[in-house]
Structures are given as structure tokens and as C-alpha cells.
PDB file of C-alpha atoms in Angstrom:
ATOM      1  CA  MET A   1     -18.292 -15.215  12.758  1.00  0.00           C
ATOM      2  CA  ARG A   2     -17.974 -16.349   9.150  1.00  0.00           C
ATOM      3  CA  LEU A   3     -14.889 -15.277   7.177  1.00  0.00           C
ATOM      4  CA  ASN A   4     -16.915 -13.399   4.560  1.00  0.00           C
ATOM      5  CA  GLU A   5     -18.635 -11.347   7.259  1.00  0.00           C
ATOM      6  CA  PHE A   6     -15.303 -10.648   8.965  1.00  0.00           C
ATOM      7  CA  ILE A   7     -13.774  -9.451   5.689  1.00  0.00           C
ATOM      8  CA  GLU A   8     -16.770  -7.202   5.097  1.00  0.00           C
ATOM      9  CA  LYS A   9     -16.690  -5.611   8.572  1.00  0.00           C
ATOM     10  CA  CYS A  10     -13.022  -5.567   9.659  1.00  0.00           C
ATOM     11  CA  GLY A  11     -11.822  -2.546   7.707  1.00  0.00           C
ATOM     12  CA  PHE A  12      -8.578  -4.260   6.718  1.00  0.00           C
ATOM     13  CA  THR A  13      -7.402  -4.173   3.101  1.00  0.00           C
ATOM     14  CA  ILE A  14      -8.217  -7.314   1.127  1.00  0.00           C
ATOM     15  CA  VAL A  15      -5.168  -8.831  -0.533  1.00  0.00           C
ATOM     16  CA  ASN A  16      -6.748 -12.209  -1.347  1.00  0.00           C
ATOM     17  CA  GLU A  17     -10.309 -13.177  -0.389  1.00  0.00           C
ATOM     18  CA  GLY A  18      -9.661 -16.875  -0.194  1.00  0.00           C
ATOM     19  CA  GLU A  19     -12.050 -19.547  -1.331  1.00  0.00           C
ATOM     20  CA  GLU A  20     -13.674 -20.911   1.779  1.00  0.00           C
ATOM     21  CA  ASP A  21     -16.180 -19.147   4.008  1.00  0.00           C
ATOM     22  CA  ILE A  22     -15.103 -20.765   7.269  1.00  0.00           C
ATOM     23  CA  GLU A  23     -16.019 -20.017  10.861  1.00  0.00           C
ATOM     24  CA  LEU A  24     -13.507 -17.775  12.630  1.00  0.00           C
ATOM     25  CA  THR A  25     -13.195 -18.620  16.310  1.00  0.00           C
ATOM     26  CA  LYS A  26      -9.975 -17.094  17.699  1.00  0.00           C
ATOM     27  CA  VAL A  27      -7.242 -14.569  17.090  1.00  0.00           C
ATOM     28  CA  TYR A  28      -3.620 -15.707  17.122  1.00  0.00           C
ATOM     29  CA  CYS A  29      -0.502 -13.498  17.071  1.00  0.00           C
ATOM     30  CA  CYS A  30       2.934 -14.845  16.248  1.00  0.00           C
ATOM     31  CA  ASP A  31       5.826 -14.038  13.913  1.00  0.00           C
ATOM     32  CA  LEU A  32       7.887 -17.156  14.549  1.00  0.00           C
ATOM     33  CA  LEU A  33       6.681 -19.611  11.930  1.00  0.00           C
ATOM     34  CA  SER A  34       7.857 -22.737  13.768  1.00  0.00           C
ATOM     35  CA  PHE A  35       5.788 -21.637  16.798  1.00  0.00           C
ATOM     36  CA  ALA A  36       2.769 -20.830  14.650  1.00  0.00           C
ATOM     37  CA  MET A  37       3.051 -24.214  12.939  1.00  0.00           C
ATOM     38  CA  SER A  38       2.354 -25.988  16.224  1.00  0.00           C
ATOM     39  CA  ARG A  39       0.074 -23.451  17.921  1.00  0.00           C
ATOM     40  CA  ASN A  40      -2.056 -21.581  15.371  1.00  0.00           C
ATOM     41  CA  PRO A  41      -5.621 -22.797  16.009  1.00  0.00           C
ATOM     42  CA  SER A  42      -7.869 -23.950  13.206  1.00  0.00           C
ATOM     43  CA  GLY A  43     -10.236 -21.181  12.139  1.00  0.00           C
ATOM     44  CA  SER A  44      -8.028 -18.429  13.523  1.00  0.00           C
ATOM     45  CA  VAL A  45      -7.407 -14.888  12.429  1.00  0.00           C
ATOM     46  CA  TRP A  46      -3.610 -15.034  12.416  1.00  0.00           C
ATOM     47  CA  VAL A  47      -2.042 -11.586  12.878  1.00  0.00           C
ATOM     48  CA  THR A  48       1.623 -11.392  11.856  1.00  0.00           C
ATOM     49  CA  VAL A  49       4.171  -9.218  10.073  1.00  0.00           C
ATOM     50  CA  MET A  50       5.442 -12.140   8.007  1.00  0.00           C
ATOM     51  CA  GLY A  51       4.258 -11.813   4.416  1.00  0.00           C
ATOM     52  CA  ASN A  52       6.165 -14.602   2.712  1.00  0.00           C
ATOM     53  CA  VAL A  53       5.265 -17.923   1.139  1.00  0.00           C
ATOM     54  CA  ASN A  54       6.109 -19.828   4.322  1.00  0.00           C
ATOM     55  CA  THR A  55       3.379 -17.919   6.168  1.00  0.00           C
ATOM     56  CA  VAL A  56       0.849 -19.151   3.626  1.00  0.00           C
ATOM     57  CA  ALA A  57       2.157 -22.702   4.000  1.00  0.00           C
ATOM     58  CA  VAL A  58       1.724 -22.566   7.786  1.00  0.00           C
ATOM     59  CA  ALA A  59      -1.809 -21.178   7.408  1.00  0.00           C
ATOM     60  CA  VAL A  60      -2.688 -24.104   5.121  1.00  0.00           C
ATOM     61  CA  LEU A  61      -1.042 -26.638   7.433  1.00  0.00           C
ATOM     62  CA  THR A  62      -2.858 -25.349  10.527  1.00  0.00           C
ATOM     63  CA  GLU A  63      -6.166 -24.744   8.716  1.00  0.00           C
ATOM     64  CA  GLY A  64      -6.144 -21.124   9.843  1.00  0.00           C
ATOM     65  CA  GLY A  65      -9.081 -18.957   8.870  1.00  0.00           C
ATOM     66  CA  CYS A  66      -7.141 -16.030   7.431  1.00  0.00           C
ATOM     67  CA  ILE A  67      -3.887 -14.135   7.674  1.00  0.00           C
ATOM     68  CA  VAL A  68      -3.772 -10.473   8.667  1.00  0.00           C
ATOM     69  CA  VAL A  69      -0.436  -8.882   7.813  1.00  0.00           C
ATOM     70  CA  ALA A  70      -0.036  -5.957  10.214  1.00  0.00           C
ATOM     71  CA  GLU A  71       2.291  -2.982  10.698  1.00  0.00           C
ATOM     72  CA  GLY A  72       2.179  -2.101   6.982  1.00  0.00           C
ATOM     73  CA  ALA A  73       4.323  -5.138   6.161  1.00  0.00           C
ATOM     74  CA  GLU A  74       4.194  -6.275   2.557  1.00  0.00           C
ATOM     75  CA  ILE A  75       3.092  -9.580   1.097  1.00  0.00           C
ATOM     76  CA  ASP A  76       5.562 -10.788  -1.492  1.00  0.00           C
ATOM     77  CA  GLU A  77       4.394 -11.933  -4.937  1.00  0.00           C
ATOM     78  CA  THR A  78       5.290 -15.574  -4.339  1.00  0.00           C
ATOM     79  CA  ALA A  79       3.165 -15.603  -1.180  1.00  0.00           C
ATOM     80  CA  LEU A  80       0.259 -13.960  -2.975  1.00  0.00           C
ATOM     81  CA  GLU A  81       0.392 -16.494  -5.809  1.00  0.00           C
ATOM     82  CA  LYS A  82       0.501 -19.395  -3.346  1.00  0.00           C
ATOM     83  CA  ALA A  83      -2.422 -17.906  -1.375  1.00  0.00           C
ATOM     84  CA  LYS A  84      -4.454 -17.724  -4.582  1.00  0.00           C
ATOM     85  CA  GLN A  85      -3.580 -21.333  -5.441  1.00  0.00           C
ATOM     86  CA  GLN A  86      -4.382 -22.575  -1.936  1.00  0.00           C
ATOM     87  CA  GLY A  87      -7.461 -20.377  -1.366  1.00  0.00           C
ATOM     88  CA  VAL A  88      -5.980 -18.622   1.680  1.00  0.00           C
ATOM     89  CA  ALA A  89      -7.534 -15.295   2.675  1.00  0.00           C
ATOM     90  CA  ILE A  90      -4.974 -12.534   3.306  1.00  0.00           C
ATOM     91  CA  LEU A  91      -5.776  -9.089   4.645  1.00  0.00           C
ATOM     92  CA  LYS A  92      -3.417  -6.285   5.554  1.00  0.00           C
ATOM     93  CA  THR A  93      -3.384  -3.237   7.769  1.00  0.00           C
ATOM     94  CA  ASP A  94      -1.051  -0.496   8.938  1.00  0.00           C
ATOM     95  CA  MET A  95      -2.212  -1.093  12.517  1.00  0.00           C
ATOM     96  CA  PRO A  96       0.280  -2.518  15.018  1.00  0.00           C
ATOM     97  CA  VAL A  97      -0.090  -6.239  15.673  1.00  0.00           C
ATOM     98  CA  PHE A  98      -1.746  -5.750  19.064  1.00  0.00           C
ATOM     99  CA  GLU A  99      -4.291  -3.232  17.785  1.00  0.00           C
ATOM    100  CA  ALA A 100      -5.135  -5.364  14.745  1.00  0.00           C
ATOM    101  CA  ALA A 101      -5.572  -8.439  16.929  1.00  0.00           C
ATOM    102  CA  LEU A 102      -7.703  -6.533  19.431  1.00  0.00           C
ATOM    103  CA  ALA A 103      -9.935  -5.204  16.634  1.00  0.00           C
ATOM    104  CA  ALA A 104     -10.307  -8.717  15.209  1.00  0.00           C
ATOM    105  CA  HIS A 105     -11.044 -10.149  18.667  1.00  0.00           C
ATOM    106  CA  LYS A 106     -13.739  -7.539  19.345  1.00  0.00           C
ATOM    107  CA  LEU A 107     -15.333  -8.169  15.973  1.00  0.00           C
ATOM    108  CA  ILE A 108     -15.399 -11.954  16.402  1.00  0.00           C
ATOM    109  CA  ASN A 109     -16.486 -11.943  20.052  1.00  0.00           C
ATOM    110  CA  GLY A 110     -18.787  -8.938  20.040  1.00  0.00           C
TER     111      GLY A 110
END
């Protein structure tokens, strides 16, 4: 599924749309940035509660498809500015991590 279609259908709140309409292939859940740095697959919907600038940096490094900040966690201003500069899509939801990831998985995989 293309990122633009996912954003349109997912029901999550758009924080930053990003710049690239890439193919989303997997869902990844992790809050430990050092783990995510080595395991987040390219083109992933990364579900986390981490809303800081380092999360954006890891998404860029791993070529993730988008970040979904779950559990009502906030995205700080520095992270939002960096996401805009880097073209990283960020969405947010009040859903728990598991439920957000499951919804994303169902949407991507039908």
C-alpha cells in the first residue's frame, strides 16, 4: 500500500504528511531506539511512543515509511521541525501500540 493511501484510510491524526509516497510493506513496533536503528525495516509503519527528534533520525536512517506515535504520546517541536526538514511522515493516535499496529497491519495486508 502506498503511504498516501495509508494516510487517507488509517484514521490516525496527521502530524506531518512527509514528502515521499513510498510503498509500505510491514509494521514494526519498538520504543528502544538502538533496537529500532538496527531492525526497523525499510518501508515500515513504525509504531512507537517516542516522539522526539531521535525517533525521526532513526526513521531517516532506516528508510522507514512513516512513524505512528501511539498511546496519545506527544511529538515535541524539535522532532516535528526535523520531520518537516527530512520529509518524514508522522501520524498519531490515542490507541495502544498493539491496537495501532494491528490496525496498520490489517490495512496494509487486507
